[in-house]
JSON list of C-alpha atoms in Angstrom, two decimals:
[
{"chain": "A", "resi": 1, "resn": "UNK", "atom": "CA", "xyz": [0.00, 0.00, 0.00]},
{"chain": "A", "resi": 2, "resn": "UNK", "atom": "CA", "xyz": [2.60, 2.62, 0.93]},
{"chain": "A", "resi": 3, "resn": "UNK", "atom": "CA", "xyz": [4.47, 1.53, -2.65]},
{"chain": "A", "resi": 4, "resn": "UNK", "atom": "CA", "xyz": [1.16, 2.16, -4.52]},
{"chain": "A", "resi": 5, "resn": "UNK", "atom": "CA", "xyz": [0.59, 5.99, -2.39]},
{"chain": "A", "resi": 6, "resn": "UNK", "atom": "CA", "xyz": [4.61, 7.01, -2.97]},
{"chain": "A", "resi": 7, "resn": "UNK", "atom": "CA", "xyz": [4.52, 6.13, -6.59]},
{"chain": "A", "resi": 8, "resn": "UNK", "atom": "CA", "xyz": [0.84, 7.94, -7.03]},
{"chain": "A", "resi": 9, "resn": "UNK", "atom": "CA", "xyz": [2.51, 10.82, -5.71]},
{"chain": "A", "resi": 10, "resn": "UNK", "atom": "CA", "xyz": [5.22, 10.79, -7.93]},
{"chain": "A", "resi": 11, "resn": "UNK", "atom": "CA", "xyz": [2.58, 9.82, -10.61]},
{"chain": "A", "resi": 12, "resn": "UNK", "atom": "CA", "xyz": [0.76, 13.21, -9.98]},
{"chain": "A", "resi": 13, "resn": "UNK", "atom": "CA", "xyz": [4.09, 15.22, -8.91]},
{"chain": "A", "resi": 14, "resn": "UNK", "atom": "CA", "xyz": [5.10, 13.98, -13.12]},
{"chain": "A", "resi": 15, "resn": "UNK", "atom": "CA", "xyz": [1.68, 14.58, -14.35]},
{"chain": "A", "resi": 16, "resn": "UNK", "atom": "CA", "xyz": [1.66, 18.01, -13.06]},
{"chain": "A", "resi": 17, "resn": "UNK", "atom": "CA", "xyz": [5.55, 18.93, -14.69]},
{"chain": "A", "resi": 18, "resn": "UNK", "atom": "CA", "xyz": [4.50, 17.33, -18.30]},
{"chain": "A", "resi": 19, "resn": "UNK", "atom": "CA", "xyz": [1.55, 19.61, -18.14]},
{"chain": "A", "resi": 20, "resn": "UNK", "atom": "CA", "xyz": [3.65, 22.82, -16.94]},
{"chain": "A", "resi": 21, "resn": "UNK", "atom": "CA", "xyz": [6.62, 22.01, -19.26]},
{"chain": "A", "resi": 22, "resn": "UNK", "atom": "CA", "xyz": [5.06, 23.87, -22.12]},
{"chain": "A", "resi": 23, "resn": "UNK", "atom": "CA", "xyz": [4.43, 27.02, -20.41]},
{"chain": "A", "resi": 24, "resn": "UNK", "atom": "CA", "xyz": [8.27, 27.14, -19.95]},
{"chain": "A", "resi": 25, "resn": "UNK", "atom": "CA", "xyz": [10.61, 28.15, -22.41]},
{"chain": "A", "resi": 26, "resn": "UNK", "atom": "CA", "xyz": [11.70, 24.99, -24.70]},
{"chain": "A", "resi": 27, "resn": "UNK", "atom": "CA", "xyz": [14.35, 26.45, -27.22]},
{"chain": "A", "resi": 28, "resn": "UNK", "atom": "CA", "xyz": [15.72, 29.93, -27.69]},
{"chain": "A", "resi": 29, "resn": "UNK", "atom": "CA", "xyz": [13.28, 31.34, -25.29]},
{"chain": "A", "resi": 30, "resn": "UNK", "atom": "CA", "xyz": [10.46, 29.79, -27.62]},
{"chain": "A", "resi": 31, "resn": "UNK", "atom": "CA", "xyz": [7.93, 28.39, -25.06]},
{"chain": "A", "resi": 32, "resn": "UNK", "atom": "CA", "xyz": [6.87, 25.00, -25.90]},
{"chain": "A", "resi": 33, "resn": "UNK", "atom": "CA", "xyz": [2.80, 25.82, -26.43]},
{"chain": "A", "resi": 34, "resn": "UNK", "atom": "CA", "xyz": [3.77, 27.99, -29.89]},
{"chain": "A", "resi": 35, "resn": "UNK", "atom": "CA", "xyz": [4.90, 24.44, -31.33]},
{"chain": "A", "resi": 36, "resn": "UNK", "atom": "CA", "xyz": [2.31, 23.30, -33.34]},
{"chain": "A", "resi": 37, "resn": "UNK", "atom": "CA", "xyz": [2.06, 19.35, -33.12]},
{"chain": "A", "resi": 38, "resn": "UNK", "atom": "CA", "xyz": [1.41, 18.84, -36.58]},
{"chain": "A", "resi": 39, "resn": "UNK", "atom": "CA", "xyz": [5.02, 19.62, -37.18]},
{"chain": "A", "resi": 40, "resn": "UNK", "atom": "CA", "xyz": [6.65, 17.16, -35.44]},
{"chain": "A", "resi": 41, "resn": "UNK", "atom": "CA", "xyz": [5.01, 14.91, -38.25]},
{"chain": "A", "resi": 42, "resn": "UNK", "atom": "CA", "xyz": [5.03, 16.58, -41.24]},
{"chain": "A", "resi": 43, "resn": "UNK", "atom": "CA", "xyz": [8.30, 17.09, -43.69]},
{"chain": "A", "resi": 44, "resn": "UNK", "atom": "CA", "xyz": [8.04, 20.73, -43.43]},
{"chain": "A", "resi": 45, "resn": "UNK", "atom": "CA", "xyz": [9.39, 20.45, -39.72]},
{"chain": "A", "resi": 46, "resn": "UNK", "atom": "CA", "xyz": [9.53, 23.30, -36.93]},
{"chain": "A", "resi": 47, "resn": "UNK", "atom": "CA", "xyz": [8.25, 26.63, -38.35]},
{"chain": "A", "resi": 48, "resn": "UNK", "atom": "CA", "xyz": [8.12, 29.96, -36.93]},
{"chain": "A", "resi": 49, "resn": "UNK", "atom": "CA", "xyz": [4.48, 29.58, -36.93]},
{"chain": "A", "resi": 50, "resn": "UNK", "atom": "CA", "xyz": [2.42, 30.12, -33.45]},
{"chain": "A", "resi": 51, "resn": "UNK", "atom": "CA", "xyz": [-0.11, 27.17, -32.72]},
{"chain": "A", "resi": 52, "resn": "UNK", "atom": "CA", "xyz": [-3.13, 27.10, -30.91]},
{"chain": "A", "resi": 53, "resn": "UNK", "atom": "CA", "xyz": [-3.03, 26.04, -27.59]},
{"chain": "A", "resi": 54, "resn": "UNK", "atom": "CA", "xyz": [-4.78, 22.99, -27.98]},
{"chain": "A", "resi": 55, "resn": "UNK", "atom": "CA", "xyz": [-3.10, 22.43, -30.88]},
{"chain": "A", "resi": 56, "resn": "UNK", "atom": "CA", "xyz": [0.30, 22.65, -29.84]},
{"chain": "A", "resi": 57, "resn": "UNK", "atom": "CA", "xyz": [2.51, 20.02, -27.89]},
{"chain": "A", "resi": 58, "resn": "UNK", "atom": "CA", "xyz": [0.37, 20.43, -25.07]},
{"chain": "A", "resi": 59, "resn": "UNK", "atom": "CA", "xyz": [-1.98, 18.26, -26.13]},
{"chain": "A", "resi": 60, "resn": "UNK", "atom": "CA", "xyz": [0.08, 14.67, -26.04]},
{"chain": "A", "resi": 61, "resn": "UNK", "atom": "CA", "xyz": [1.41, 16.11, -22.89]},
{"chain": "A", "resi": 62, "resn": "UNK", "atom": "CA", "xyz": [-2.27, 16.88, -21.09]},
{"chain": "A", "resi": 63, "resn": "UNK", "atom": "CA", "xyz": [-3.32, 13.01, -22.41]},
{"chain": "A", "resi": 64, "resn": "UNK", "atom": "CA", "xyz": [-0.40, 11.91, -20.90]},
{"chain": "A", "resi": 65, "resn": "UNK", "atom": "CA", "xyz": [-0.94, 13.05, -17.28]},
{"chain": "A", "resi": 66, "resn": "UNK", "atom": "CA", "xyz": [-4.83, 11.74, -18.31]},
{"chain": "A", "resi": 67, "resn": "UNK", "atom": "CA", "xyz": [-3.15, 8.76, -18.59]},
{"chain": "A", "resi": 68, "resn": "UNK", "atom": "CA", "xyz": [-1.28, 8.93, -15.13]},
{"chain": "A", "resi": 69, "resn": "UNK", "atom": "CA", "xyz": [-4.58, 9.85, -13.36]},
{"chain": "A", "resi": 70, "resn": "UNK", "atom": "CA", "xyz": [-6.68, 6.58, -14.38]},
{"chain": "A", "resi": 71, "resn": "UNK", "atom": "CA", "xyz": [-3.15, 4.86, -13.76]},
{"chain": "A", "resi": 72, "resn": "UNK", "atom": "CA", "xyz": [-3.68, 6.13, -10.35]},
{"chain": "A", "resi": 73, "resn": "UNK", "atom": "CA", "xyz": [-6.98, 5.34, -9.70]},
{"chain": "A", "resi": 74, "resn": "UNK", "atom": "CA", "xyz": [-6.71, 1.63, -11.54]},
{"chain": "A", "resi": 75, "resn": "UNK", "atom": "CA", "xyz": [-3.71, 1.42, -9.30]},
{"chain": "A", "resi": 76, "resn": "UNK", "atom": "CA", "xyz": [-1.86, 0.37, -13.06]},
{"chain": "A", "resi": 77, "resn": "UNK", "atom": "CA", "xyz": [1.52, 0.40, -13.87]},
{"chain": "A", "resi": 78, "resn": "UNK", "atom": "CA", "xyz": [1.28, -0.49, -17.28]},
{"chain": "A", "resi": 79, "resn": "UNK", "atom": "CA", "xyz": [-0.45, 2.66, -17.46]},
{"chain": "A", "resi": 80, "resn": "UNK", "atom": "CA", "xyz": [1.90, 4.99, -15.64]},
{"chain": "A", "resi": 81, "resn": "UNK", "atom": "CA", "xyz": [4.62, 3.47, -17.67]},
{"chain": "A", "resi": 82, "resn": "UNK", "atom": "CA", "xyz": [2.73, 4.29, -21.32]},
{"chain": "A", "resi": 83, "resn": "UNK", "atom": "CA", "xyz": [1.80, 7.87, -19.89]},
{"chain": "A", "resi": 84, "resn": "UNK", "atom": "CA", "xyz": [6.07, 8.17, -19.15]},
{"chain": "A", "resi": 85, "resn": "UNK", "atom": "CA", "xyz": [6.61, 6.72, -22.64]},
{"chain": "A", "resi": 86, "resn": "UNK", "atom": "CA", "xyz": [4.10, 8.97, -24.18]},
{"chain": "A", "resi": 87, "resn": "UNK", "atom": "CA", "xyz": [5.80, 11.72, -22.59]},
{"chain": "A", "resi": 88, "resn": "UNK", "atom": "CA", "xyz": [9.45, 11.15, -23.25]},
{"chain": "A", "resi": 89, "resn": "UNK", "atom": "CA", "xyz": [8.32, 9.90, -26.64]},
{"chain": "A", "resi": 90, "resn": "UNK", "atom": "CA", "xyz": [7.37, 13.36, -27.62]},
{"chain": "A", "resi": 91, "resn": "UNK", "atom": "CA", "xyz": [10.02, 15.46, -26.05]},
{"chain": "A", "resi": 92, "resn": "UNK", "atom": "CA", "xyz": [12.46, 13.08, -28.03]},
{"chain": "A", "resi": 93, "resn": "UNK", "atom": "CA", "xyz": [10.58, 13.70, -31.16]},
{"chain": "A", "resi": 94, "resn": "UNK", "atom": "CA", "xyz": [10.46, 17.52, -30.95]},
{"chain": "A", "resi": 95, "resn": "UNK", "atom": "CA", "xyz": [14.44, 17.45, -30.29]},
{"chain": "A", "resi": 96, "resn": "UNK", "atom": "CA", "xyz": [15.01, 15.05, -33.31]},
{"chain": "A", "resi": 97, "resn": "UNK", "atom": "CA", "xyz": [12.32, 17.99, -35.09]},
{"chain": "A", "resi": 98, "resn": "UNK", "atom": "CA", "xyz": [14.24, 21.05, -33.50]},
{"chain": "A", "resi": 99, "resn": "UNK", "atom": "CA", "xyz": [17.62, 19.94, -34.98]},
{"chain": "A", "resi": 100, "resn": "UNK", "atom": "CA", "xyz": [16.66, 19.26, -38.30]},
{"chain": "A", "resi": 101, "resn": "UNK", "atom": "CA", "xyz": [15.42, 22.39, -38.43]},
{"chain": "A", "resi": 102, "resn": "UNK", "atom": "CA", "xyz": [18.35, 24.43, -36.65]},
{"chain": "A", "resi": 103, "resn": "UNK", "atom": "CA", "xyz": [21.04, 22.69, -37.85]},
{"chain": "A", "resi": 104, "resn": "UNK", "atom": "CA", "xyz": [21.97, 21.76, -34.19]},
{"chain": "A", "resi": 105, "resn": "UNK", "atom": "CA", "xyz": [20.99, 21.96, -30.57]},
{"chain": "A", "resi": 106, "resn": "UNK", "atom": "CA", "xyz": [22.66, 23.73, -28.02]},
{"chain": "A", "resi": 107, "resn": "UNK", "atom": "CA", "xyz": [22.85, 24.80, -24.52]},
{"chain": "A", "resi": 108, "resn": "UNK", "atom": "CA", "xyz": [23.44, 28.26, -23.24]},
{"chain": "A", "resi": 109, "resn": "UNK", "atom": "CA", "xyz": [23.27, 30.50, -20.18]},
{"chain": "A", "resi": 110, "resn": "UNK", "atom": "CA", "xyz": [21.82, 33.16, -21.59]},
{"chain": "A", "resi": 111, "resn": "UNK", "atom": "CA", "xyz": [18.09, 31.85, -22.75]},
{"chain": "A", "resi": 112, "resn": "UNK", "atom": "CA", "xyz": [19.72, 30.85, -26.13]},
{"chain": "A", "resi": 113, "resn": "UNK", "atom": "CA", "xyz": [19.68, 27.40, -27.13]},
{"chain": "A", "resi": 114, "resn": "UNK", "atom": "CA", "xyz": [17.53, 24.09, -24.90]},
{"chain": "A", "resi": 115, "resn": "UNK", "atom": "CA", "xyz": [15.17, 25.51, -22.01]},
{"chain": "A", "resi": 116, "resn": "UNK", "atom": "CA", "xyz": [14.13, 24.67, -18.90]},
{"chain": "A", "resi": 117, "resn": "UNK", "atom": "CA", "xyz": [10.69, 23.57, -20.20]},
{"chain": "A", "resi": 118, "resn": "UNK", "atom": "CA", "xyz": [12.25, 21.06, -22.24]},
{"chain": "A", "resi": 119, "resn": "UNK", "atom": "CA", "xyz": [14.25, 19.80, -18.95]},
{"chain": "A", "resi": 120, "resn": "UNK", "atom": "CA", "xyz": [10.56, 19.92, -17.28]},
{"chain": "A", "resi": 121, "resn": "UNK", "atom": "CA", "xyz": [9.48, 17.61, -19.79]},
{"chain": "A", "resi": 122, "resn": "UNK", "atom": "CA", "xyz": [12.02, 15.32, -19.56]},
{"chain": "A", "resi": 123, "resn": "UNK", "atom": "CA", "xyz": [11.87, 15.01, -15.80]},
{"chain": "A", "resi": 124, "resn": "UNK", "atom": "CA", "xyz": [8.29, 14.53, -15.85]},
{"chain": "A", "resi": 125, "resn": "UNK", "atom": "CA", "xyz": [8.27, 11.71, -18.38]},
{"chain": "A", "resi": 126, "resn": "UNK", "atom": "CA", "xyz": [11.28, 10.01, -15.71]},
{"chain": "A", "resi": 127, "resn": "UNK", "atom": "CA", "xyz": [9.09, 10.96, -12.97]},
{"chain": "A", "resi": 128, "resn": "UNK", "atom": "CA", "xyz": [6.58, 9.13, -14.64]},
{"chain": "A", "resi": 129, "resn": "UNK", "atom": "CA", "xyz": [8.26, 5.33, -15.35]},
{"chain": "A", "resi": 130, "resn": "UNK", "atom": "CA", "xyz": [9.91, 5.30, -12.03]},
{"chain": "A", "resi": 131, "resn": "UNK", "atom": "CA", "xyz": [6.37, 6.03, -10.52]},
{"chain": "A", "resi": 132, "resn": "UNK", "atom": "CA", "xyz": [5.56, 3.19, -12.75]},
{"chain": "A", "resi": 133, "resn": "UNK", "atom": "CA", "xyz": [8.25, 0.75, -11.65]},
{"chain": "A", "resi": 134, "resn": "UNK", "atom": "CA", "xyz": [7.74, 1.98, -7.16]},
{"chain": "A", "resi": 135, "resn": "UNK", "atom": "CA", "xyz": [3.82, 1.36, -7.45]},
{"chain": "A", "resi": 136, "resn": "UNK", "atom": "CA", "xyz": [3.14, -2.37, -6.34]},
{"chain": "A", "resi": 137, "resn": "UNK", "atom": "CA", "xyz": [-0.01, -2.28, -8.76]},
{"chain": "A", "resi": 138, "resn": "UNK", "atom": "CA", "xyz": [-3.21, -4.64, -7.84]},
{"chain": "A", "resi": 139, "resn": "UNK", "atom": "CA", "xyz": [-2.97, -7.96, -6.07]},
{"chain": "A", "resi": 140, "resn": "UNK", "atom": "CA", "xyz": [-2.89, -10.59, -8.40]},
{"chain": "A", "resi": 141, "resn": "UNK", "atom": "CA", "xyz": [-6.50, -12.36, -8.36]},
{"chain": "A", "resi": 142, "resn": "UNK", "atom": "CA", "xyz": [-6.47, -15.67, -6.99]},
{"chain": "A", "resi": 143, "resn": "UNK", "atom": "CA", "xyz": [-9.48, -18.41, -6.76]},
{"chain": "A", "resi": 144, "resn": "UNK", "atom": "CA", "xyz": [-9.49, -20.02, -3.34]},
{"chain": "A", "resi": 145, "resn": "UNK", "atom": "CA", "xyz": [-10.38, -23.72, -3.68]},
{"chain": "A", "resi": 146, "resn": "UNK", "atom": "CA", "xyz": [-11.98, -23.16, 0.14]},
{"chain": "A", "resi": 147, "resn": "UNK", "atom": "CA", "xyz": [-14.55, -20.65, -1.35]},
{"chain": "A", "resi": 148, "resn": "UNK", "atom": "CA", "xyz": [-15.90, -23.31, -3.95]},
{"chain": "A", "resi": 149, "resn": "UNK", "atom": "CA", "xyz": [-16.67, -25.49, -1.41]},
{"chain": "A", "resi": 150, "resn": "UNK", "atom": "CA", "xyz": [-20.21, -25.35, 0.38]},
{"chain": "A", "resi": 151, "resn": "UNK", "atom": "CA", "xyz": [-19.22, -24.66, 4.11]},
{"chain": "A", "resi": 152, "resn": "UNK", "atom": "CA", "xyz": [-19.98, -27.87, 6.24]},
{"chain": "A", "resi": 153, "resn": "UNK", "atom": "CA", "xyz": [-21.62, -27.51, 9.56]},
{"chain": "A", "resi": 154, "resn": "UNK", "atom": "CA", "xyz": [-19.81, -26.59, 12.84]},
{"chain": "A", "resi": 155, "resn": "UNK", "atom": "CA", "xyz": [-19.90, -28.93, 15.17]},
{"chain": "A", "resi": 156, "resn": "UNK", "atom": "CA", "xyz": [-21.49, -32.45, 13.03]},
{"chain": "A", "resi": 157, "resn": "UNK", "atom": "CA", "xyz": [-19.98, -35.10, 12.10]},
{"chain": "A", "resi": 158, "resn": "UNK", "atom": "CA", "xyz": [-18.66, -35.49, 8.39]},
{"chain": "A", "resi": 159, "resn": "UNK", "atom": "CA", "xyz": [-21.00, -38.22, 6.68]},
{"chain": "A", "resi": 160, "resn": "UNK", "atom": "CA", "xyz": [-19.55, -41.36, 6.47]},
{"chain": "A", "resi": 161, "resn": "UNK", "atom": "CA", "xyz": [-18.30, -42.67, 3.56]},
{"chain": "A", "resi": 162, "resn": "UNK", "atom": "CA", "xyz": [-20.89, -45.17, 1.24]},
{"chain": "A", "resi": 163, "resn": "UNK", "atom": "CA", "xyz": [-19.84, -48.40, 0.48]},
{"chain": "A", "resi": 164, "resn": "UNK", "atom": "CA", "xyz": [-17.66, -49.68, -2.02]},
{"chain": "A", "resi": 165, "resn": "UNK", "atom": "CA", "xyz": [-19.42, -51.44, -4.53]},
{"chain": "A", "resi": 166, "resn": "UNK", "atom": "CA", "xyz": [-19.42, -54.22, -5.45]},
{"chain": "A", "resi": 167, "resn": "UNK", "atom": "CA", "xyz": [-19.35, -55.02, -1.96]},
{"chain": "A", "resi": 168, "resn": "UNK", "atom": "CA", "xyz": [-15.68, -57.19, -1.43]},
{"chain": "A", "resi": 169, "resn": "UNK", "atom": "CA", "xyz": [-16.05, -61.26, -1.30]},
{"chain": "A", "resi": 170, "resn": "UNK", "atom": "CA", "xyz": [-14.92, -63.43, 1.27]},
{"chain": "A", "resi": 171, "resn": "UNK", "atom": "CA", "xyz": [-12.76, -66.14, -0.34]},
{"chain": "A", "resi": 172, "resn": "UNK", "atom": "CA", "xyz": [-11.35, -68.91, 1.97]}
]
């Protein structure tokens, strides 16, 4: 039980940085809500263009954590893990998108080059399959045998047993 609470936590605590990631600065100060999600698929690649909120990378990212909350309540790993995949998944692919179209990704101190958001994002999607791999998940079902079994009587006597049949000969 506490496994299942500590990696819910963690589940919700990764949930809440995939969702805040693009609010956050992703690549040379861009924040990572003006990324439209159709580029990541299509040949023209990152643009300048602005995207709707809904349809920008938000949108994978807010399934994701809709993922981790039914992972929480089904008490599912399997489903904590996908909504970490789905997660890191995306950041990976907006990278591999990012440096096609720049030429290169870099890191600076200044706000130029890979933001905090995108660290957010990849944190969260961590956050996520580690909360995947502390939760114990559901007890495995098991049939009792005792249950099948009609309850006998306290206190009587078990019925004795009938007789063989044929009943045995006597031979001399």
């Amino acid at each position: 039980m506490i496994r299942n609470v500590l990696g819910s936590l963690m589940g919700l605590i990764g949930a809440t940085a995939a969702v805040w990631s693009p609010f956050r600065a992703w690549y040379d100060g861009r924040h990572g809500r003006d990324y439209r999600i159709q580029e990541l698929f299509t040949a023209a690649g990152i643009t300048d263009t602005k995207a709707a909120l809904l349809g920008s990378i938000l949108l994978p990212f807010l399934f994701a954590a809709l993922l981790a909350l039914v992972a929480i309540v089904l008490r599912s790993r399997l489903l904590m893990a996908l909504a970490g995949i789905v997660v890191l998944g995306f950041t990976v692919l907006w990278m591999v998108r990012q440096g096609q179209a720049a030429g290169s990704l870099s890191v600076g101190g200044d706000g130029e080059g890979l933001g905090d958001g995108l660290a957010n994002a990849f944190g969260a999607g961590a956050l996520l399959i580690l909360a995947a791999a502390v939760m114990s998940g559901r007890p495995a079902r098991r049939r009792d045998r005792r249950r099948d079994r009609s309850p006998e009587p306290a206190g009587l006597a078990p019925e004795p047993a009938p007789p063989a049949w044929p009943p045995p000969q006597d031979h001399p």
